[in-house]
């Protein structure tokens, strides 16, 4: 049973380019969470999705950032026109039910984005 | 925004020492608390989920207690080993049941 998979593991972009981060949840999990870890900071919630729906995007910047979790395929976090401040580690987690209750979240290995 | 505090921020101990650290949270509207272990260059892994006041969970040399009335949980490690070196995170659901993570306690166990 494969765990949560994220790709790419490392991504380098120049300012102004687009970054696409992919997350495949564990089999049977329909809830996906994206987090960002900035240097010297903890995990910050960005967005919570279920299949084809954004449930809560309160932690995601209003501009340049978007997320989706289509019926088929992985969840994608998209950052347009990247800036140096977007450099961070982006983690995806999945759970079988809403993880805010007693269900545990299972984390992927993260994507480390570097913006030159 | 739910305020989840962890202390200390970092901790250095010698192999064989026992240690503990704290996760503090608002005692009102408590639902559940999760502890995670996060090794460098890996992803966070779940240790415990705790729901009831007075809960005590144990996994090997690691145990945790919960006091929801006063708003804290302790994580204990007995006889620390170098492989216990990691950041230990606690998380609680806040608004919309979105987990809010503390900043973690970084534990380094010296051989």
mmCIF file of C-alpha atoms in Angstrom:
data_model
loop_
_atom_site.group_PDB
_atom_site.id
_atom_site.type_symbol
_atom_site.label_atom_id
_atom_site.label_comp_id
_atom_site.label_asym_id
_atom_site.label_seq_id
_atom_site.Cartn_x
_atom_site.Cartn_y
_atom_site.Cartn_z
ATOM 1 C CA UNK A 1 0.000 0.000 0.000
ATOM 2 C CA UNK A 2 1.888 3.027 -1.278
ATOM 3 C CA UNK A 3 1.930 6.050 0.941
ATOM 4 C CA UNK A 4 1.254 9.613 -0.070
ATOM 5 C CA UNK A 5 3.329 10.469 -3.095
ATOM 6 C CA UNK A 6 4.485 13.884 -4.128
ATOM 7 C CA UNK A 7 6.379 14.938 -7.190
ATOM 8 C CA UNK A 8 8.648 16.399 -8.025
ATOM 9 C CA UNK A 9 10.684 16.187 -4.844
ATOM 10 C CA UNK A 10 12.735 19.196 -5.843
ATOM 11 C CA UNK A 11 11.690 21.946 -8.191
ATOM 12 C CA UNK A 12 13.704 24.936 -9.325
ATOM 13 C CA UNK A 13 11.984 27.818 -11.047
ATOM 14 C CA UNK A 14 13.002 31.289 -12.128
ATOM 15 C CA UNK A 15 10.987 34.275 -11.041
ATOM 16 C CA UNK A 16 7.863 34.630 -13.147
ATOM 17 C CA UNK A 17 7.591 30.957 -14.096
ATOM 18 C CA UNK A 18 4.864 28.592 -13.017
ATOM 19 C CA UNK A 19 5.283 25.788 -10.500
ATOM 20 C CA UNK A 20 3.057 22.713 -10.450
ATOM 21 C CA UNK A 21 3.226 20.399 -7.467
ATOM 22 C CA UNK A 22 1.477 17.048 -7.519
ATOM 23 C CA UNK A 23 0.143 14.917 -4.726
ATOM 24 C CA UNK A 24 -1.299 11.425 -4.966
ATOM 25 C CA UNK A 25 -3.084 10.523 -1.728
ATOM 26 C CA UNK A 26 -3.042 7.107 -0.147
ATOM 27 C CA UNK A 27 -5.406 4.621 -1.712
ATOM 28 C CA UNK A 28 -8.893 5.077 -0.322
ATOM 29 C CA UNK A 29 -8.236 8.600 0.949
ATOM 30 C CA UNK A 30 -10.470 11.301 -0.426
ATOM 31 C CA UNK A 31 -9.291 14.217 1.742
ATOM 32 C CA UNK A 32 -6.159 16.135 0.798
ATOM 33 C CA UNK A 33 -4.426 18.945 2.661
ATOM 34 C CA UNK A 34 -1.603 21.155 1.461
ATOM 35 C CA UNK A 35 0.846 22.776 3.867
ATOM 36 C CA UNK A 36 3.789 25.090 3.411
ATOM 37 C CA UNK A 37 6.887 25.130 5.548
ATOM 38 C CA UNK A 38 8.917 28.310 5.282
ATOM 39 C CA UNK A 39 12.495 28.347 6.584
ATOM 40 C CA UNK A 40 12.595 28.432 10.378
ATOM 41 C CA UNK A 41 8.820 28.108 10.598
ATOM 42 C CA UNK A 42 6.355 25.311 11.214
ATOM 43 C CA UNK A 43 3.749 23.784 8.961
ATOM 44 C CA UNK A 44 1.187 26.292 7.781
ATOM 45 C CA UNK A 45 -2.126 25.128 6.395
ATOM 46 C CA UNK A 46 -2.907 26.265 2.869
ATOM 47 C CA UNK A 47 -5.887 24.406 1.448
ATOM 48 C CA UNK A 48 -8.155 21.424 2.125
ATOM 49 C CA UNK A 49 -9.752 19.559 -0.753
ATOM 50 C CA UNK A 50 -11.996 16.616 -1.330
ATOM 51 C CA UNK A 51 -12.519 15.063 -4.730
ATOM 52 C CA UNK A 52 -13.533 17.871 -7.133
ATOM 53 C CA UNK A 53 -14.189 20.297 -4.273
ATOM 54 C CA UNK A 54 -12.221 22.917 -2.391
ATOM 55 C CA UNK A 55 -13.448 22.748 1.194
ATOM 56 C CA UNK A 56 -11.279 25.393 2.806
ATOM 57 C CA UNK A 57 -8.660 27.598 1.150
ATOM 58 C CA UNK A 58 -8.314 30.111 3.941
ATOM 59 C CA UNK A 59 -4.563 29.561 4.235
ATOM 60 C CA UNK A 60 -3.779 30.035 0.587
ATOM 61 C CA UNK A 61 -2.744 33.420 -0.833
ATOM 62 C CA UNK A 62 -5.540 34.879 -2.934
ATOM 63 C CA UNK A 63 -3.327 35.637 -5.883
ATOM 64 C CA UNK A 64 -1.141 33.338 -7.958
ATOM 65 C CA UNK A 65 -1.984 30.204 -5.951
ATOM 66 C CA UNK A 66 -4.624 27.660 -6.893
ATOM 67 C CA UNK A 67 -5.351 24.038 -6.064
ATOM 68 C CA UNK A 68 -7.464 21.278 -7.477
ATOM 69 C CA UNK A 69 -8.259 17.653 -6.786
ATOM 70 C CA UNK A 70 -9.930 16.246 -9.889
ATOM 71 C CA UNK A 71 -12.070 13.163 -10.009
ATOM 72 C CA UNK A 72 -9.210 11.306 -11.656
ATOM 73 C CA UNK A 73 -5.562 11.958 -11.013
ATOM 74 C CA UNK A 74 -3.518 13.670 -8.366
ATOM 75 C CA UNK A 75 -4.173 16.866 -6.498
ATOM 76 C CA UNK A 76 -2.255 19.790 -7.952
ATOM 77 C CA UNK A 77 -1.030 22.927 -6.250
ATOM 78 C CA UNK A 78 -0.257 25.541 -8.837
ATOM 79 C CA UNK A 79 1.765 28.681 -8.266
ATOM 80 C CA UNK A 80 1.814 31.191 -11.092
ATOM 81 C CA UNK A 81 4.483 33.842 -11.603
ATOM 82 C CA UNK A 82 6.609 32.559 -8.748
ATOM 83 C CA UNK A 83 8.599 34.970 -6.607
ATOM 84 C CA UNK A 84 11.564 34.295 -4.326
ATOM 85 C CA UNK A 85 9.288 34.350 -1.292
ATOM 86 C CA UNK A 86 7.525 31.243 -2.610
ATOM 87 C CA UNK A 87 10.674 29.196 -1.937
ATOM 88 C CA UNK A 88 9.629 26.672 0.679
ATOM 89 C CA UNK A 89 8.833 23.028 1.276
ATOM 90 C CA UNK A 90 5.274 22.123 0.311
ATOM 91 C CA UNK A 91 3.751 19.098 1.994
ATOM 92 C CA UNK A 92 0.643 17.232 1.085
ATOM 93 C CA UNK A 93 -1.261 15.043 3.520
ATOM 94 C CA UNK A 94 -4.239 12.780 3.058
ATOM 95 C CA UNK A 95 -6.782 11.128 5.316
ATOM 96 C CA UNK A 96 -9.734 8.814 4.808
ATOM 97 C CA UNK A 97 -12.083 11.260 6.536
ATOM 98 C CA UNK A 98 -11.801 14.845 7.710
ATOM 99 C CA UNK A 99 -8.519 14.919 9.588
ATOM 100 C CA UNK A 100 -9.585 17.658 11.908
ATOM 101 C CA UNK A 101 -11.271 15.077 14.041
ATOM 102 C CA UNK A 102 -9.654 11.893 15.190
ATOM 103 C CA UNK A 103 -8.417 10.698 11.810
ATOM 104 C CA UNK A 104 -4.677 10.812 11.332
ATOM 105 C CA UNK A 105 -3.106 12.615 8.435
ATOM 106 C CA UNK A 106 -0.538 10.790 6.336
ATOM 107 C CA UNK A 107 2.107 13.034 4.884
ATOM 108 C CA UNK A 108 3.996 12.896 1.640
ATOM 109 C CA UNK A 109 7.742 13.530 1.423
ATOM 110 C CA UNK A 110 7.256 17.122 0.300
ATOM 111 C CA UNK A 111 8.313 19.180 -2.673
ATOM 112 C CA UNK A 112 11.123 21.639 -2.103
ATOM 113 C CA UNK A 113 10.596 24.635 -4.335
ATOM 114 C CA UNK A 114 13.483 26.968 -4.995
ATOM 115 C CA UNK A 115 12.873 30.181 -6.883
ATOM 116 C CA UNK A 116 15.961 31.739 -8.395
ATOM 117 C CA UNK B 1 -6.990 31.120 14.698
ATOM 118 C CA UNK B 2 -6.243 28.377 17.205
ATOM 119 C CA UNK B 3 -3.151 29.086 19.301
ATOM 120 C CA UNK B 4 -1.054 25.941 19.703
ATOM 121 C CA UNK B 5 2.183 26.434 21.621
ATOM 122 C CA UNK B 6 4.985 23.941 22.050
ATOM 123 C CA UNK B 7 7.857 24.176 24.481
ATOM 124 C CA UNK B 8 10.709 24.080 24.596
ATOM 125 C CA UNK B 9 11.557 25.004 21.030
ATOM 126 C CA UNK B 10 14.623 22.769 21.120
ATOM 127 C CA UNK B 11 16.154 20.290 23.492
ATOM 128 C CA UNK B 12 19.537 18.583 23.668
ATOM 129 C CA UNK B 13 19.864 15.483 25.835
ATOM 130 C CA UNK B 14 22.369 12.698 26.310
ATOM 131 C CA UNK B 15 21.650 9.140 25.257
ATOM 132 C CA UNK B 16 19.845 7.375 28.063
ATOM 133 C CA UNK B 17 18.253 10.512 29.501
ATOM 134 C CA UNK B 18 14.505 10.702 29.839
ATOM 135 C CA UNK B 19 12.853 13.857 28.610
ATOM 136 C CA UNK B 20 9.502 15.505 28.124
ATOM 137 C CA UNK B 21 7.997 18.469 26.361
ATOM 138 C CA UNK B 22 4.695 20.274 26.243
ATOM 139 C CA UNK B 23 1.921 21.189 23.864
ATOM 140 C CA UNK B 24 -0.430 23.924 25.151
ATOM 141 C CA UNK B 25 -3.768 24.833 23.632
ATOM 142 C CA UNK B 26 -7.016 26.631 24.499
ATOM 143 C CA UNK B 27 -9.055 24.373 26.760
ATOM 144 C CA UNK B 28 -12.403 25.441 25.317
ATOM 145 C CA UNK B 29 -13.934 23.530 22.388
ATOM 146 C CA UNK B 30 -11.365 20.734 22.551
ATOM 147 C CA UNK B 31 -11.947 17.936 20.085
ATOM 148 C CA UNK B 32 -8.742 15.971 19.583
ATOM 149 C CA UNK B 33 -4.963 16.307 19.761
ATOM 150 C CA UNK B 34 -2.444 14.636 17.498
ATOM 151 C CA UNK B 35 1.272 14.095 18.085
ATOM 152 C CA UNK B 36 3.588 13.636 15.119
ATOM 153 C CA UNK B 37 7.256 12.790 14.829
ATOM 154 C CA UNK B 38 9.185 14.505 12.037
ATOM 155 C CA UNK B 39 12.673 13.322 11.223
ATOM 156 C CA UNK B 40 14.937 15.516 9.144
ATOM 157 C CA UNK B 41 14.477 15.019 5.391
ATOM 158 C CA UNK B 42 11.430 12.821 5.961
ATOM 159 C CA UNK B 43 7.725 13.508 6.344
ATOM 160 C CA UNK B 44 5.793 13.795 9.614
ATOM 161 C CA UNK B 45 4.577 10.479 10.991
ATOM 162 C CA UNK B 46 1.668 10.071 13.360
ATOM 163 C CA UNK B 47 2.444 8.981 16.910
ATOM 164 C CA UNK B 48 -0.786 9.381 18.862
ATOM 165 C CA UNK B 49 -4.273 10.788 18.668
ATOM 166 C CA UNK B 50 -5.811 11.741 21.996
ATOM 167 C CA UNK B 51 -9.369 12.719 22.708
ATOM 168 C CA UNK B 52 -10.307 12.271 26.359
ATOM 169 C CA UNK B 53 -9.170 14.208 29.405
ATOM 170 C CA UNK B 54 -6.745 12.003 31.292
ATOM 171 C CA UNK B 55 -5.880 9.963 28.193
ATOM 172 C CA UNK B 56 -2.516 8.299 28.304
ATOM 173 C CA UNK B 57 -1.043 6.669 25.213
ATOM 174 C CA UNK B 58 2.168 4.683 24.890
ATOM 175 C CA UNK B 59 4.280 3.381 22.025
ATOM 176 C CA UNK B 60 7.514 1.752 23.098
ATOM 177 C CA UNK B 61 9.546 4.286 25.057
ATOM 178 C CA UNK B 62 7.314 7.190 24.041
ATOM 179 C CA UNK B 63 4.182 8.107 25.941
ATOM 180 C CA UNK B 64 1.791 11.050 26.056
ATOM 181 C CA UNK B 65 -0.756 12.420 28.484
ATOM 182 C CA UNK B 66 -3.620 14.826 27.978
ATOM 183 C CA UNK B 67 -5.252 17.407 30.245
ATOM 184 C CA UNK B 68 -8.070 19.098 28.381
ATOM 185 C CA UNK B 69 -9.278 21.115 31.382
ATOM 186 C CA UNK B 70 -6.015 22.994 31.704
ATOM 187 C CA UNK B 71 -5.127 22.775 28.025
ATOM 188 C CA UNK B 72 -1.899 20.818 27.765
ATOM 189 C CA UNK B 73 -0.403 17.536 26.651
ATOM 190 C CA UNK B 74 2.973 16.128 27.609
ATOM 191 C CA UNK B 75 5.093 13.861 25.469
ATOM 192 C CA UNK B 76 7.622 11.735 27.350
ATOM 193 C CA UNK B 77 10.554 9.790 26.012
ATOM 194 C CA UNK B 78 12.164 7.311 28.367
ATOM 195 C CA UNK B 79 15.831 6.441 27.891
ATOM 196 C CA UNK B 80 16.355 8.619 24.803
ATOM 197 C CA UNK B 81 18.290 7.123 21.914
ATOM 198 C CA UNK B 82 19.983 8.965 19.023
ATOM 199 C CA UNK B 83 17.293 7.640 16.683
ATOM 200 C CA UNK B 84 14.729 9.592 18.714
ATOM 201 C CA UNK B 85 16.243 12.798 17.353
ATOM 202 C CA UNK B 86 13.456 14.528 15.464
ATOM 203 C CA UNK B 87 11.002 17.381 15.678
ATOM 204 C CA UNK B 88 7.862 16.497 17.605
ATOM 205 C CA UNK B 89 4.718 18.282 16.488
ATOM 206 C CA UNK B 90 1.321 18.528 18.047
ATOM 207 C CA UNK B 91 -1.789 19.486 16.097
ATOM 208 C CA UNK B 92 -5.392 20.267 17.006
ATOM 209 C CA UNK B 93 -8.428 20.907 14.826
ATOM 210 C CA UNK B 94 -9.503 24.524 14.671
ATOM 211 C CA UNK B 95 -12.111 26.216 12.548
ATOM 212 C CA UNK B 96 -13.675 23.961 9.930
ATOM 213 C CA UNK B 97 -11.752 21.130 11.639
ATOM 214 C CA UNK B 98 -8.563 22.184 9.868
ATOM 215 C CA UNK B 99 -5.583 20.934 11.908
ATOM 216 C CA UNK B 100 -3.440 23.684 13.402
ATOM 217 C CA UNK B 101 0.135 22.641 14.074
ATOM 218 C CA UNK B 102 2.448 23.923 16.755
ATOM 219 C CA UNK B 103 5.969 24.890 15.709
ATOM 220 C CA UNK B 104 7.367 21.756 17.231
ATOM 221 C CA UNK B 105 10.035 20.759 19.712
ATOM 222 C CA UNK B 106 13.339 19.818 18.105
ATOM 223 C CA UNK B 107 14.971 17.011 20.072
ATOM 224 C CA UNK B 108 18.623 16.100 19.597
ATOM 225 C CA UNK B 109 19.943 13.068 21.436
ATOM 226 C CA UNK B 110 23.714 12.980 21.721
ATOM 227 C CA UNK B 111 25.449 9.571 21.831
#
